[in-house]
mmCIF file of C-alpha atoms and ligand atoms in Angstrom:
data_model
loop_
_atom_site.group_PDB
_atom_site.id
_atom_site.type_symbol
_atom_site.label_atom_id
_atom_site.label_comp_id
_atom_site.label_asym_id
_atom_site.label_seq_id
_atom_site.Cartn_x
_atom_site.Cartn_y
_atom_site.Cartn_z
ATOM 1 C CA MET A 79 -17.101 10.795 37.879
ATOM 2 C CA ALA A 80 -15.627 11.554 34.277
ATOM 3 C CA THR A 81 -17.025 8.976 31.956
ATOM 4 C CA VAL A 82 -14.458 7.799 29.449
ATOM 5 C CA MET A 83 -16.232 8.998 26.913
ATOM 6 C CA GLN A 84 -15.960 12.513 28.448
ATOM 7 C CA LYS A 85 -12.659 12.036 28.987
ATOM 8 C CA ILE A 86 -11.925 11.157 25.091
ATOM 9 C CA LYS A 87 -14.147 14.062 24.214
ATOM 10 C CA ASP A 88 -11.770 16.101 26.100
ATOM 11 C CA ILE A 89 -8.663 15.003 24.394
ATOM 12 C CA GLU A 90 -10.090 15.526 21.340
ATOM 13 C CA ASP A 91 -11.053 18.944 22.157
ATOM 14 C CA GLU A 92 -7.451 19.462 23.189
ATOM 15 C CA MET A 93 -5.967 17.912 19.913
ATOM 16 C CA ALA A 94 -8.153 20.548 17.849
ATOM 17 C CA ARG A 95 -6.895 23.054 19.855
ATOM 18 C CA THR A 96 -3.239 22.302 19.768
ATOM 19 C CA GLN A 97 -1.068 23.612 16.858
ATOM 20 C CA LYS A 98 0.913 20.933 14.881
ATOM 21 C CA ASN A 99 4.611 22.025 14.825
ATOM 22 C CA LYS A 100 7.572 20.769 15.975
ATOM 23 C CA ALA A 101 7.650 21.967 19.723
ATOM 24 C CA THR A 102 4.017 20.416 19.982
ATOM 25 C CA ALA A 103 4.650 17.297 18.152
ATOM 26 C CA HIS A 104 5.841 15.038 21.649
ATOM 27 C CA HIS A 105 2.728 16.312 23.164
ATOM 28 C CA LEU A 106 0.432 15.128 20.755
ATOM 29 C CA GLY A 107 1.899 12.155 20.490
ATOM 30 C CA LEU A 108 1.336 11.654 23.925
ATOM 31 C CA LEU A 109 -2.044 12.433 23.565
ATOM 32 C CA LYS A 110 -2.978 10.180 20.688
ATOM 33 C CA ALA A 111 -1.389 7.427 23.109
ATOM 34 C CA LYS A 112 -4.005 8.607 25.730
ATOM 35 C CA LEU A 113 -6.940 8.166 23.592
ATOM 36 C CA ALA A 114 -5.923 4.980 21.944
ATOM 37 C CA LYS A 115 -5.714 3.464 25.708
ATOM 38 C CA LEU A 116 -9.207 5.152 26.094
ATOM 39 C CA ARG A 117 -10.413 3.773 23.389
ATOM 40 C CA ARG A 118 -9.331 0.224 24.093
ATOM 41 C CA GLU A 119 -10.813 0.655 28.011
ATOM 42 C CA LEU A 120 -14.254 1.381 26.306
ATOM 43 C CA LEU A 121 -14.079 -1.908 24.129
ATOM 44 C CA THR A 122 -13.203 -4.196 26.840
ATOM 45 C CA PRO A 123 -16.350 -5.488 28.684
ATOM 46 C CA THR A 124 -15.052 -4.574 32.375
ATOM 47 C CA SER A 125 -15.117 -1.021 31.756
ATOM 48 C CA LYS A 126 -17.327 0.855 33.685
ATOM 49 C CA GLY A 127 -17.400 4.600 31.799
ATOM 50 C CA GLY A 128 -18.124 3.423 28.632
ATOM 51 C CA GLY A 129 -21.558 2.491 28.057
ATOM 52 C CA GLY A 130 -23.432 0.578 25.260
ATOM 53 C CA GLY A 131 -22.167 -2.598 26.589
ATOM 54 C CA ALA A 132 -19.015 -4.579 25.384
ATOM 55 C CA GLY A 133 -17.554 -4.411 22.099
ATOM 56 C CA GLU A 134 -19.571 -7.949 21.160
ATOM 57 C CA GLY A 135 -20.565 -8.190 17.807
ATOM 58 C CA PHE A 136 -23.541 -9.792 16.365
ATOM 59 C CA ASP A 137 -24.279 -13.681 16.786
ATOM 60 C CA VAL A 138 -24.076 -14.749 13.255
ATOM 61 C CA THR A 139 -22.182 -17.698 12.362
ATOM 62 C CA LYS A 140 -19.339 -17.672 10.083
ATOM 63 C CA SER A 141 -19.977 -19.812 7.000
ATOM 64 C CA GLY A 142 -18.346 -20.373 3.648
ATOM 65 C CA ASP A 143 -15.046 -19.603 2.564
ATOM 66 C CA ALA A 144 -14.722 -15.699 3.143
ATOM 67 C CA ARG A 145 -16.999 -12.734 4.475
ATOM 68 C CA VAL A 146 -17.413 -9.321 3.438
ATOM 69 C CA GLY A 147 -19.688 -6.784 5.580
ATOM 70 C CA LEU A 148 -21.638 -3.884 4.566
ATOM 71 C CA VAL A 149 -20.916 -1.017 6.559
ATOM 72 C CA GLY A 150 -22.399 2.415 5.894
ATOM 73 C CA PHE A 151 -25.017 5.268 7.082
ATOM 74 C CA PRO A 152 -28.670 4.766 7.263
ATOM 75 C CA SER A 153 -30.273 4.379 4.198
ATOM 76 C CA VAL A 154 -27.522 4.130 1.862
ATOM 77 C CA GLY A 155 -28.958 1.076 0.214
ATOM 78 C CA LYS A 156 -27.137 -1.688 2.226
ATOM 79 C CA SER A 157 -30.077 -4.045 2.208
ATOM 80 C CA THR A 158 -30.617 -3.149 -1.351
ATOM 81 C CA LEU A 159 -27.534 -4.533 -2.233
ATOM 82 C CA LEU A 160 -27.567 -7.567 -0.345
ATOM 83 C CA ASN A 161 -30.966 -8.587 -1.709
ATOM 84 C CA LYS A 162 -29.776 -7.981 -5.110
ATOM 85 C CA LEU A 163 -26.641 -10.204 -4.729
ATOM 86 C CA THR A 164 -27.395 -13.070 -2.295
ATOM 87 C CA GLY A 165 -31.094 -13.022 -3.542
ATOM 88 C CA THR A 166 -31.933 -13.069 0.964
ATOM 89 C CA PHE A 167 -34.445 -11.008 1.809
ATOM 90 C CA SER A 168 -33.701 -8.253 4.090
ATOM 91 C CA GLU A 169 -36.077 -5.413 4.565
ATOM 92 C CA VAL A 170 -35.744 -2.125 2.311
ATOM 93 C CA ALA A 171 -37.337 1.014 3.106
ATOM 94 C CA ALA A 172 -36.900 4.822 2.550
ATOM 95 C CA TYR A 173 -36.645 5.662 6.477
ATOM 96 C CA GLU A 174 -33.703 5.355 8.420
ATOM 97 C CA PHE A 175 -32.521 2.206 10.355
ATOM 98 C CA THR A 176 -34.632 -0.205 8.508
ATOM 99 C CA THR A 177 -32.179 -2.826 9.513
ATOM 100 C CA LEU A 178 -31.982 -3.291 13.136
ATOM 101 C CA THR A 179 -29.537 -6.803 13.361
ATOM 102 C CA CYS A 180 -27.378 -8.691 11.086
ATOM 103 C CA ILE A 181 -28.647 -10.371 7.921
ATOM 104 C CA PRO A 182 -26.379 -12.959 6.056
ATOM 105 C CA GLY A 183 -26.747 -13.498 2.781
ATOM 106 C CA VAL A 184 -24.091 -16.090 0.278
ATOM 107 C CA ILE A 185 -22.766 -15.253 -2.904
ATOM 108 C CA MET A 186 -21.596 -17.839 -5.122
ATOM 109 C CA TYR A 187 -18.896 -16.700 -7.128
ATOM 110 C CA LYS A 188 -16.079 -18.745 -9.454
ATOM 111 C CA GLY A 189 -17.376 -21.754 -7.146
ATOM 112 C CA ALA A 190 -16.348 -19.851 -3.820
ATOM 113 C CA LYS A 191 -19.248 -19.393 -1.173
ATOM 114 C CA ILE A 192 -19.105 -15.799 0.242
ATOM 115 C CA GLN A 193 -20.769 -14.609 2.957
ATOM 116 C CA LEU A 194 -22.382 -11.149 2.598
ATOM 117 C CA LEU A 195 -23.353 -9.177 6.005
ATOM 118 C CA ASP A 196 -26.178 -6.422 5.958
ATOM 119 C CA LEU A 197 -25.658 -4.342 9.066
ATOM 120 C CA PRO A 198 -27.628 -1.813 10.961
ATOM 121 C CA GLY A 199 -26.759 1.717 9.827
ATOM 122 C CA ILE A 200 -24.325 3.525 11.746
ATOM 123 C CA ILE A 201 -23.805 6.915 12.874
ATOM 124 C CA GLU A 202 -21.444 9.158 13.854
ATOM 125 C CA GLY A 203 -20.067 8.269 17.261
ATOM 126 C CA ALA A 204 -20.916 4.781 16.727
ATOM 127 C CA LYS A 205 -17.326 3.552 18.153
ATOM 128 C CA ASP A 206 -18.010 5.721 21.793
ATOM 129 C CA GLY A 207 -20.931 3.493 22.235
ATOM 130 C CA LYS A 208 -23.907 5.376 19.993
ATOM 131 C CA GLY A 209 -26.725 3.188 18.514
ATOM 132 C CA ARG A 210 -25.820 -0.092 17.604
ATOM 133 C CA GLY A 211 -22.360 1.101 16.313
ATOM 134 C CA ARG A 212 -20.271 -0.828 18.245
ATOM 135 C CA GLN A 213 -21.958 -4.265 17.684
ATOM 136 C CA VAL A 214 -21.591 -3.499 13.757
ATOM 137 C CA ILE A 215 -18.027 -2.581 14.088
ATOM 138 C CA SER A 216 -17.339 -5.377 16.235
ATOM 139 C CA THR A 217 -19.057 -7.500 13.630
ATOM 140 C CA ALA A 218 -17.253 -5.852 10.638
ATOM 141 C CA ARG A 219 -13.904 -6.815 12.307
ATOM 142 C CA THR A 220 -14.702 -10.379 11.774
ATOM 143 C CA CYS A 221 -14.884 -9.731 8.118
ATOM 144 C CA ASN A 222 -12.209 -10.658 5.557
ATOM 145 C CA VAL A 223 -13.356 -7.376 3.648
ATOM 146 C CA ILE A 224 -15.464 -4.398 4.080
ATOM 147 C CA LEU A 225 -17.791 -2.413 1.752
ATOM 148 C CA ILE A 226 -18.254 0.869 2.879
ATOM 149 C CA VAL A 227 -21.413 1.988 1.340
ATOM 150 C CA LEU A 228 -22.104 5.637 0.529
ATOM 151 C CA ASP A 229 -24.707 7.857 -1.404
ATOM 152 C CA ALA A 230 -23.502 9.287 -4.444
ATOM 153 C CA ILE A 231 -25.601 12.417 -3.518
ATOM 154 C CA LYS A 232 -24.496 12.500 0.129
ATOM 155 C CA PRO A 233 -21.473 14.683 0.930
ATOM 156 C CA ILE A 234 -18.017 12.965 0.229
ATOM 157 C CA THR A 235 -17.551 13.803 3.909
ATOM 158 C CA HIS A 236 -19.509 10.875 5.033
ATOM 159 C CA LYS A 237 -16.248 8.881 3.864
ATOM 160 C CA ARG A 238 -14.028 10.149 6.388
ATOM 161 C CA LEU A 239 -16.591 10.032 9.115
ATOM 162 C CA ILE A 240 -17.107 6.191 8.665
ATOM 163 C CA GLU A 241 -13.471 5.820 8.329
ATOM 164 C CA LYS A 242 -13.178 7.676 11.443
ATOM 165 C CA GLU A 243 -15.412 5.172 13.518
ATOM 166 C CA LEU A 244 -13.868 1.937 11.957
ATOM 167 C CA GLU A 245 -10.440 3.324 12.819
ATOM 168 C CA GLY A 246 -11.528 4.098 16.649
ATOM 169 C CA PHE A 247 -12.171 0.640 16.427
ATOM 170 C CA GLY A 248 -8.684 -0.668 15.631
ATOM 171 C CA ILE A 249 -9.661 -1.139 12.042
ATOM 172 C CA ARG A 250 -7.158 -0.248 9.425
ATOM 173 C CA LEU A 251 -8.203 0.003 6.045
ATOM 174 C CA ASN A 252 -6.305 -0.696 3.086
ATOM 175 C CA LYS A 253 -3.166 -0.016 5.175
ATOM 176 C CA ALA A 254 -0.231 -2.679 5.409
ATOM 177 C CA PRO A 255 0.838 -3.197 9.115
ATOM 178 C CA PRO A 256 3.811 -0.760 10.032
ATOM 179 C CA ASN A 257 7.035 -1.454 8.793
ATOM 180 C CA LEU A 258 8.701 -0.753 12.243
ATOM 181 C CA THR A 259 10.217 -2.865 14.972
ATOM 182 C CA PHE A 260 9.508 -2.205 18.591
ATOM 183 C CA ARG A 261 11.086 -4.331 20.992
ATOM 184 C CA ARG A 262 10.823 -4.095 24.995
ATOM 185 C CA LYS A 263 14.358 -4.371 26.905
ATOM 186 C CA ASP A 264 15.170 -4.614 30.686
ATOM 187 C CA LYS A 265 17.235 -1.665 30.719
ATOM 188 C CA GLY A 266 18.982 1.110 28.329
ATOM 189 C CA GLY A 267 16.357 3.318 28.214
ATOM 190 C CA ILE A 268 14.422 4.402 24.590
ATOM 191 C CA ASN A 269 16.751 4.008 21.632
ATOM 192 C CA PHE A 270 15.465 5.379 18.386
ATOM 193 C CA THR A 271 17.075 4.820 14.999
ATOM 194 C CA SER A 272 15.683 5.123 11.355
ATOM 195 C CA THR A 273 16.928 4.559 8.128
ATOM 196 C CA VAL A 274 15.125 7.182 6.610
ATOM 197 C CA THR A 275 14.698 10.870 7.287
ATOM 198 C CA ASN A 276 11.655 10.916 10.012
ATOM 199 C CA THR A 277 9.049 14.262 9.304
ATOM 200 C CA ASN A 278 6.705 12.424 12.290
ATOM 201 C CA LEU A 279 8.365 11.037 14.877
ATOM 202 C CA ASP A 280 11.525 12.235 16.746
ATOM 203 C CA LEU A 281 13.264 11.042 19.913
ATOM 204 C CA GLU A 282 11.207 12.935 22.505
ATOM 205 C CA THR A 283 8.007 11.840 20.907
ATOM 206 C CA VAL A 284 8.681 8.195 20.791
ATOM 207 C CA LYS A 285 9.559 8.990 24.739
ATOM 208 C CA ALA A 286 6.165 10.486 24.819
ATOM 209 C CA ILE A 287 4.381 7.749 23.849
ATOM 210 C CA CYS A 288 6.184 5.104 25.591
ATOM 211 C CA SER A 289 6.141 6.738 28.886
ATOM 212 C CA GLU A 290 2.079 6.582 28.554
ATOM 213 C CA TYR A 291 2.632 2.757 28.208
ATOM 214 C CA ARG A 292 4.791 3.076 31.257
ATOM 215 C CA ILE A 293 7.572 1.670 28.512
ATOM 216 C CA HIS A 294 10.980 3.238 29.870
ATOM 217 C CA ASN A 295 13.409 0.543 27.976
ATOM 218 C CA ALA A 296 12.805 -0.117 24.287
ATOM 219 C CA ASP A 297 14.560 0.009 21.009
ATOM 220 C CA VAL A 298 12.556 1.605 18.278
ATOM 221 C CA SER A 299 13.627 1.180 14.871
ATOM 222 C CA LEU A 300 12.022 2.501 11.364
ATOM 223 C CA ARG A 301 12.195 1.951 7.365
ATOM 224 C CA TYR A 302 9.749 4.221 6.440
ATOM 225 C CA ASP A 303 8.359 7.724 7.615
ATOM 226 C CA ALA A 304 6.455 6.402 10.370
ATOM 227 C CA THR A 305 3.551 8.460 12.125
ATOM 228 C CA ALA A 306 2.708 8.690 16.066
ATOM 229 C CA ASP A 307 -0.217 6.552 15.148
ATOM 230 C CA ASP A 308 1.462 3.926 13.251
ATOM 231 C CA LEU A 309 4.050 3.640 16.795
ATOM 232 C CA ILE A 310 0.731 3.790 19.149
ATOM 233 C CA ASP A 311 -0.607 0.513 17.012
ATOM 234 C CA VAL A 312 2.232 -1.323 17.151
ATOM 235 C CA ILE A 313 2.471 -1.177 20.720
ATOM 236 C CA GLU A 314 -1.686 -1.419 21.446
ATOM 237 C CA GLY A 315 -1.239 -4.810 18.776
ATOM 238 C CA SER A 316 -4.419 -6.147 17.977
ATOM 239 C CA ARG A 317 -5.256 -3.917 14.739
ATOM 240 C CA ILE A 318 -6.697 -5.533 12.024
ATOM 241 C CA TYR A 319 -5.567 -4.554 8.558
ATOM 242 C CA MET A 320 -8.486 -4.922 6.292
ATOM 243 C CA PRO A 321 -9.233 -4.370 2.468
ATOM 244 C CA CYS A 322 -12.060 -2.116 1.970
ATOM 245 C CA ILE A 323 -13.945 -1.178 -1.342
ATOM 246 C CA TYR A 324 -15.685 2.396 -1.078
ATOM 247 C CA VAL A 325 -18.895 1.255 -3.039
ATOM 248 C CA VAL A 326 -20.854 4.467 -3.982
ATOM 249 C CA ASN A 327 -24.461 3.484 -4.440
ATOM 250 C CA LYS A 328 -27.559 5.774 -6.185
ATOM 251 C CA ILE A 329 -25.412 6.644 -8.993
ATOM 252 C CA ASP A 330 -28.618 6.691 -11.239
ATOM 253 C CA GLN A 331 -29.236 9.935 -9.450
ATOM 254 C CA ILE A 332 -25.889 11.903 -10.631
ATOM 255 C CA THR A 333 -24.250 13.123 -14.025
ATOM 256 C CA LEU A 334 -22.323 11.473 -15.587
ATOM 257 C CA GLU A 335 -19.296 13.711 -14.961
ATOM 258 C CA GLU A 336 -19.881 13.178 -11.366
ATOM 259 C CA LEU A 337 -19.591 9.555 -12.025
ATOM 260 C CA GLU A 338 -16.454 9.714 -14.409
ATOM 261 C CA ILE A 339 -14.849 11.790 -11.122
ATOM 262 C CA LEU A 340 -15.806 8.610 -8.690
ATOM 263 C CA ASP A 341 -14.618 6.401 -11.268
ATOM 264 C CA LYS A 342 -11.266 7.328 -10.883
ATOM 265 C CA LEU A 343 -10.593 7.325 -6.968
ATOM 266 C CA PRO A 344 -8.711 4.350 -5.908
ATOM 267 C CA HIS A 345 -10.863 1.711 -3.856
ATOM 268 C CA TYR A 346 -14.075 3.286 -5.521
ATOM 269 C CA CYS A 347 -16.754 0.924 -6.884
ATOM 270 C CA PRO A 348 -19.803 3.197 -7.873
ATOM 271 C CA ILE A 349 -22.965 0.932 -8.609
ATOM 272 C CA SER A 350 -26.979 1.406 -8.244
ATOM 273 C CA ALA A 351 -28.054 -1.289 -6.702
ATOM 274 C CA HIS A 352 -31.288 -0.560 -7.185
ATOM 275 C CA LEU A 353 -31.207 -0.631 -10.627
ATOM 276 C CA GLU A 354 -28.375 -3.575 -10.975
ATOM 277 C CA TRP A 355 -25.539 -1.315 -12.300
ATOM 278 C CA ASN A 356 -22.124 -2.170 -12.272
ATOM 279 C CA LEU A 357 -23.016 -5.314 -9.705
ATOM 280 C CA ASP A 358 -20.698 -7.468 -11.788
ATOM 281 C CA GLY A 359 -17.833 -4.890 -11.852
ATOM 282 C CA LEU A 360 -18.341 -4.887 -7.970
ATOM 283 C CA LEU A 361 -18.362 -8.646 -7.628
ATOM 284 C CA GLU A 362 -14.552 -8.801 -9.613
ATOM 285 C CA MET A 363 -13.472 -6.447 -7.223
ATOM 286 C CA ILE A 364 -14.662 -8.467 -4.026
ATOM 287 C CA TRP A 365 -12.921 -11.171 -5.559
ATOM 288 C CA GLU A 366 -9.858 -9.402 -5.908
ATOM 289 C CA TYR A 367 -9.624 -7.638 -2.816
ATOM 290 C CA LEU A 368 -10.650 -10.996 -1.008
ATOM 291 C CA ASP A 369 -7.347 -12.304 -2.378
ATOM 292 C CA LEU A 370 -8.585 -16.161 -2.269
ATOM 293 C CA VAL A 371 -6.910 -19.006 -4.400
ATOM 294 C CA ARG A 372 -8.924 -21.975 -5.854
ATOM 295 C CA ILE A 373 -7.466 -25.478 -5.835
ATOM 296 C CA TYR A 374 -8.893 -28.309 -7.671
ATOM 297 C CA THR A 375 -9.009 -31.597 -5.907
ATOM 298 C CA LYS A 376 -7.830 -34.283 -8.542
ATOM 299 C CA PRO A 377 -8.725 -38.065 -6.941
ATOM 300 C CA LYS A 378 -6.520 -40.958 -8.147
ATOM 301 C CA GLY A 379 -7.051 -42.174 -11.722
ATOM 302 C CA LEU A 380 -10.174 -39.424 -12.202
ATOM 303 C CA ASN A 381 -10.450 -35.850 -13.922
ATOM 304 C CA PRO A 382 -9.933 -32.645 -11.645
ATOM 305 C CA ASP A 383 -13.174 -31.467 -9.631
ATOM 306 C CA TYR A 384 -13.443 -28.087 -11.708
ATOM 307 C CA GLU A 385 -16.980 -27.444 -10.292
ATOM 308 C CA ASP A 386 -16.138 -27.129 -6.657
ATOM 309 C CA PRO A 387 -12.183 -25.763 -6.053
ATOM 310 C CA VAL A 388 -10.887 -25.580 -2.417
ATOM 311 C CA ILE A 389 -10.458 -22.326 -1.351
ATOM 312 C CA VAL A 390 -7.816 -20.902 0.504
ATOM 313 C CA SER A 391 -6.298 -17.560 1.192
ATOM 314 C CA SER A 392 -3.622 -16.424 -0.373
ATOM 315 C CA LYS A 393 -1.842 -15.614 2.817
ATOM 316 C CA LYS A 394 -1.994 -19.644 3.708
ATOM 317 C CA LYS A 395 -1.822 -21.547 0.759
ATOM 318 C CA THR A 396 0.637 -23.853 1.663
ATOM 319 C CA VAL A 397 -0.331 -28.018 0.636
ATOM 320 C CA GLU A 398 -0.940 -27.879 4.276
ATOM 321 C CA ASP A 399 -3.339 -25.408 4.010
ATOM 322 C CA PHE A 400 -4.927 -26.944 1.598
ATOM 323 C CA CYS A 401 -4.958 -30.293 3.400
ATOM 324 C CA ASN A 402 -6.666 -28.906 6.388
ATOM 325 C CA ARG A 403 -9.377 -27.212 4.795
ATOM 326 C CA ILE A 404 -10.310 -30.604 3.617
ATOM 327 C CA HIS A 405 -10.154 -32.579 6.716
ATOM 328 C CA LYS A 406 -8.341 -31.745 9.888
ATOM 329 C CA ASP A 407 -6.467 -35.252 9.728
ATOM 330 C CA MET A 408 -5.553 -35.096 6.389
ATOM 331 C CA VAL A 409 -1.974 -33.760 7.100
ATOM 332 C CA LYS A 410 -1.469 -37.098 9.164
ATOM 333 C CA GLN A 411 -1.907 -39.070 6.181
ATOM 334 C CA PHE A 412 -0.056 -36.807 4.094
ATOM 335 C CA LYS A 413 3.041 -38.468 1.947
ATOM 336 C CA TYR A 414 3.805 -35.918 -0.919
ATOM 337 C CA ALA A 415 1.261 -34.444 -3.092
ATOM 338 C CA LEU A 416 1.080 -34.157 -6.923
ATOM 339 C CA VAL A 417 0.744 -30.374 -8.547
ATOM 340 C CA TRP A 418 -0.389 -29.235 -11.690
ATOM 341 C CA GLY A 419 -0.447 -25.549 -12.402
ATOM 342 C CA SER A 420 1.507 -22.078 -12.078
ATOM 343 C CA SER A 421 3.065 -23.157 -8.819
ATOM 344 C CA VAL A 422 5.265 -25.621 -10.162
ATOM 345 C CA LYS A 423 7.809 -26.214 -13.016
ATOM 346 C CA HIS A 424 6.554 -29.989 -14.294
ATOM 347 C CA LYS A 425 3.713 -31.599 -14.648
ATOM 348 C CA PRO A 426 3.167 -32.844 -12.696
ATOM 349 C CA GLN A 427 5.588 -31.888 -10.074
ATOM 350 C CA ARG A 428 5.661 -33.753 -6.505
ATOM 351 C CA VAL A 429 6.203 -31.369 -3.525
ATOM 352 C CA GLY A 430 6.098 -31.668 0.252
ATOM 353 C CA LYS A 431 3.340 -30.034 2.197
ATOM 354 C CA GLU A 432 5.708 -26.487 2.733
ATOM 355 C CA HIS A 433 4.725 -25.870 -1.191
ATOM 356 C CA GLU A 434 2.878 -22.816 -1.886
ATOM 357 C CA LEU A 435 0.125 -23.182 -4.190
ATOM 358 C CA GLU A 436 -1.269 -20.559 -6.928
ATOM 359 C CA ASP A 437 -5.117 -19.760 -7.962
ATOM 360 C CA GLU A 438 -6.159 -22.698 -10.138
ATOM 361 C CA ASP A 439 -3.514 -25.540 -9.802
ATOM 362 C CA VAL A 440 -4.686 -29.089 -9.505
ATOM 363 C CA VAL A 441 -3.622 -30.842 -6.682
ATOM 364 C CA GLN A 442 -3.655 -35.031 -6.163
ATOM 365 C CA ILE A 443 -2.696 -36.159 -2.293
ATOM 366 C CA ILE A 444 -1.086 -39.392 -2.033
ATOM 367 C CA LYS A 445 -1.647 -40.877 1.799
ATOM 368 C CA LYS A 446 0.653 -43.129 3.671
ATOM 369 C CA VAL A 447 -0.073 -46.784 3.646
HETATM 370 N N1 GTP B 734 -31.885 5.887 -6.649
HETATM 371 C C1 GTP B 734 -31.780 4.882 -6.150
HETATM 372 N N2 GTP B 734 -32.050 4.453 -4.395
HETATM 373 C C2 GTP B 734 -31.769 3.480 -4.217
HETATM 374 C C3 GTP B 734 -30.784 2.653 -4.415
HETATM 375 N N3 GTP B 734 -30.740 1.825 -3.611
HETATM 376 C C4 GTP B 734 -31.131 1.933 -2.476
HETATM 377 N N4 GTP B 734 -32.051 3.002 -3.134
HETATM 378 C C5 GTP B 734 -33.133 3.515 -1.889
HETATM 379 O O1 GTP B 734 -32.579 4.115 -0.755
HETATM 380 C C6 GTP B 734 -33.586 3.614 0.264
HETATM 381 C C7 GTP B 734 -32.874 2.617 1.458
HETATM 382 O O2 GTP B 734 -32.082 1.803 1.046
HETATM 383 P P1 GTP B 734 -31.962 0.458 2.278
HETATM 384 O O3 GTP B 734 -31.736 -0.617 1.029
HETATM 385 O O4 GTP B 734 -33.115 0.386 2.787
HETATM 386 O O5 GTP B 734 -30.982 1.052 3.027
HETATM 387 P P2 GTP B 734 -30.100 0.671 4.384
HETATM 388 O O6 GTP B 734 -28.614 1.086 3.931
HETATM 389 O O7 GTP B 734 -30.129 -0.921 4.291
HETATM 390 O O8 GTP B 734 -30.594 1.477 5.422
HETATM 391 P P3 GTP B 734 -30.642 0.865 6.680
HETATM 392 O O9 GTP B 734 -31.152 -0.553 6.954
HETATM 393 O O10 GTP B 734 -31.639 1.867 7.935
HETATM 394 O O11 GTP B 734 -29.399 1.427 7.600
HETATM 395 C C8 GTP B 734 -34.701 2.768 -0.207
HETATM 396 O O12 GTP B 734 -35.608 4.041 -0.806
HETATM 397 C C9 GTP B 734 -34.262 2.098 -1.513
HETATM 398 O O13 GTP B 734 -35.342 2.200 -2.329
HETATM 399 C C10 GTP B 734 -30.207 2.751 -6.260
HETATM 400 O O14 GTP B 734 -29.366 2.394 -6.541
HETATM 401 N N5 GTP B 734 -30.629 4.115 -6.333
HETATM 402 MG MG1 MG B 735 -30.909 -1.837 5.706
#
């Protein structure tokens, strides 16, 4: 019996053999869809073929305002970084696979409590069940930001390898969800429209992908030059779009010229964990990528509490979200709020619970009597 992993390998081999051109586009699209389906099968606990167990993460309780995970090959310095940033102890050693489980630490930054997770090193093929990779990547899926830790003296190809492992698990790095609409229908066949010129997808490819999912009637409309993978992501669903920082560690071992190149790359942060170089720069970057909003509470008749902000995500920053962070019953008693800060024109301004707050706003909640 061919295992799921064998089937994945076969398809990957076939894709590598297939020349990419207009005539093969729909066939490649079909193979990509098959691959996505097999990968999903590998992750569902009921799959027989996979090997390596279900896609369950490490059992570490979420705490604090946000979660950041350290992912990388063995011995790149993940544990060293956790120790320096959080003061938590995670064993450091020159041999590979020193860390065997998930070790959490806490960073206090700008009044926010950020949970940092040290994870075991992953190896190529992790997504297909090698080592503890699936557990590592399942845990990575629960994070708000991922730090891919790279060793400055190791080949740059390592970056792509790690990315491939995460992508195989449905994690999309530094990418917005595809701007395309996919709507199933009862009849009418496959309809394909686009507001831009498409270099990747044509009707035939779209049909091939849909047929792999046994979808025969659907409207697909694009607003940008989407790829076959983008369409598959939308059909599959359950993709996670995650901000990611490439932390290049051990820069104490490279030349200044090499460092200057690294410094220019997008999403890169060169550091030396061991010598504590640029850890402040990294913290600042983590903060930026977490995209959090600090709200100061002002009890009636008192000064705002600037020491202990309530932290909300910039995607969920209404007054209601703020109330829910404080207490689950708070909105029930909510009458209106007084807000000072950049989200309002007047000081203070009276707002309802739909009002969107901005970083460093001050809020006083007025309850119903
Ligand atoms: N030169 C240099 N060595 C470092 C630096 N950071 C870590 N190391 C060394 O790299 C080796 C591996 O460090 P760890 O922190 O254990 O690496 P890890 O990524 O946690 O490794 P695993 O747990 O095995 O996946 C140790 O010998 C560290 O002392 C650095 O900034 N510069
Ligand atoms: Mg370690």
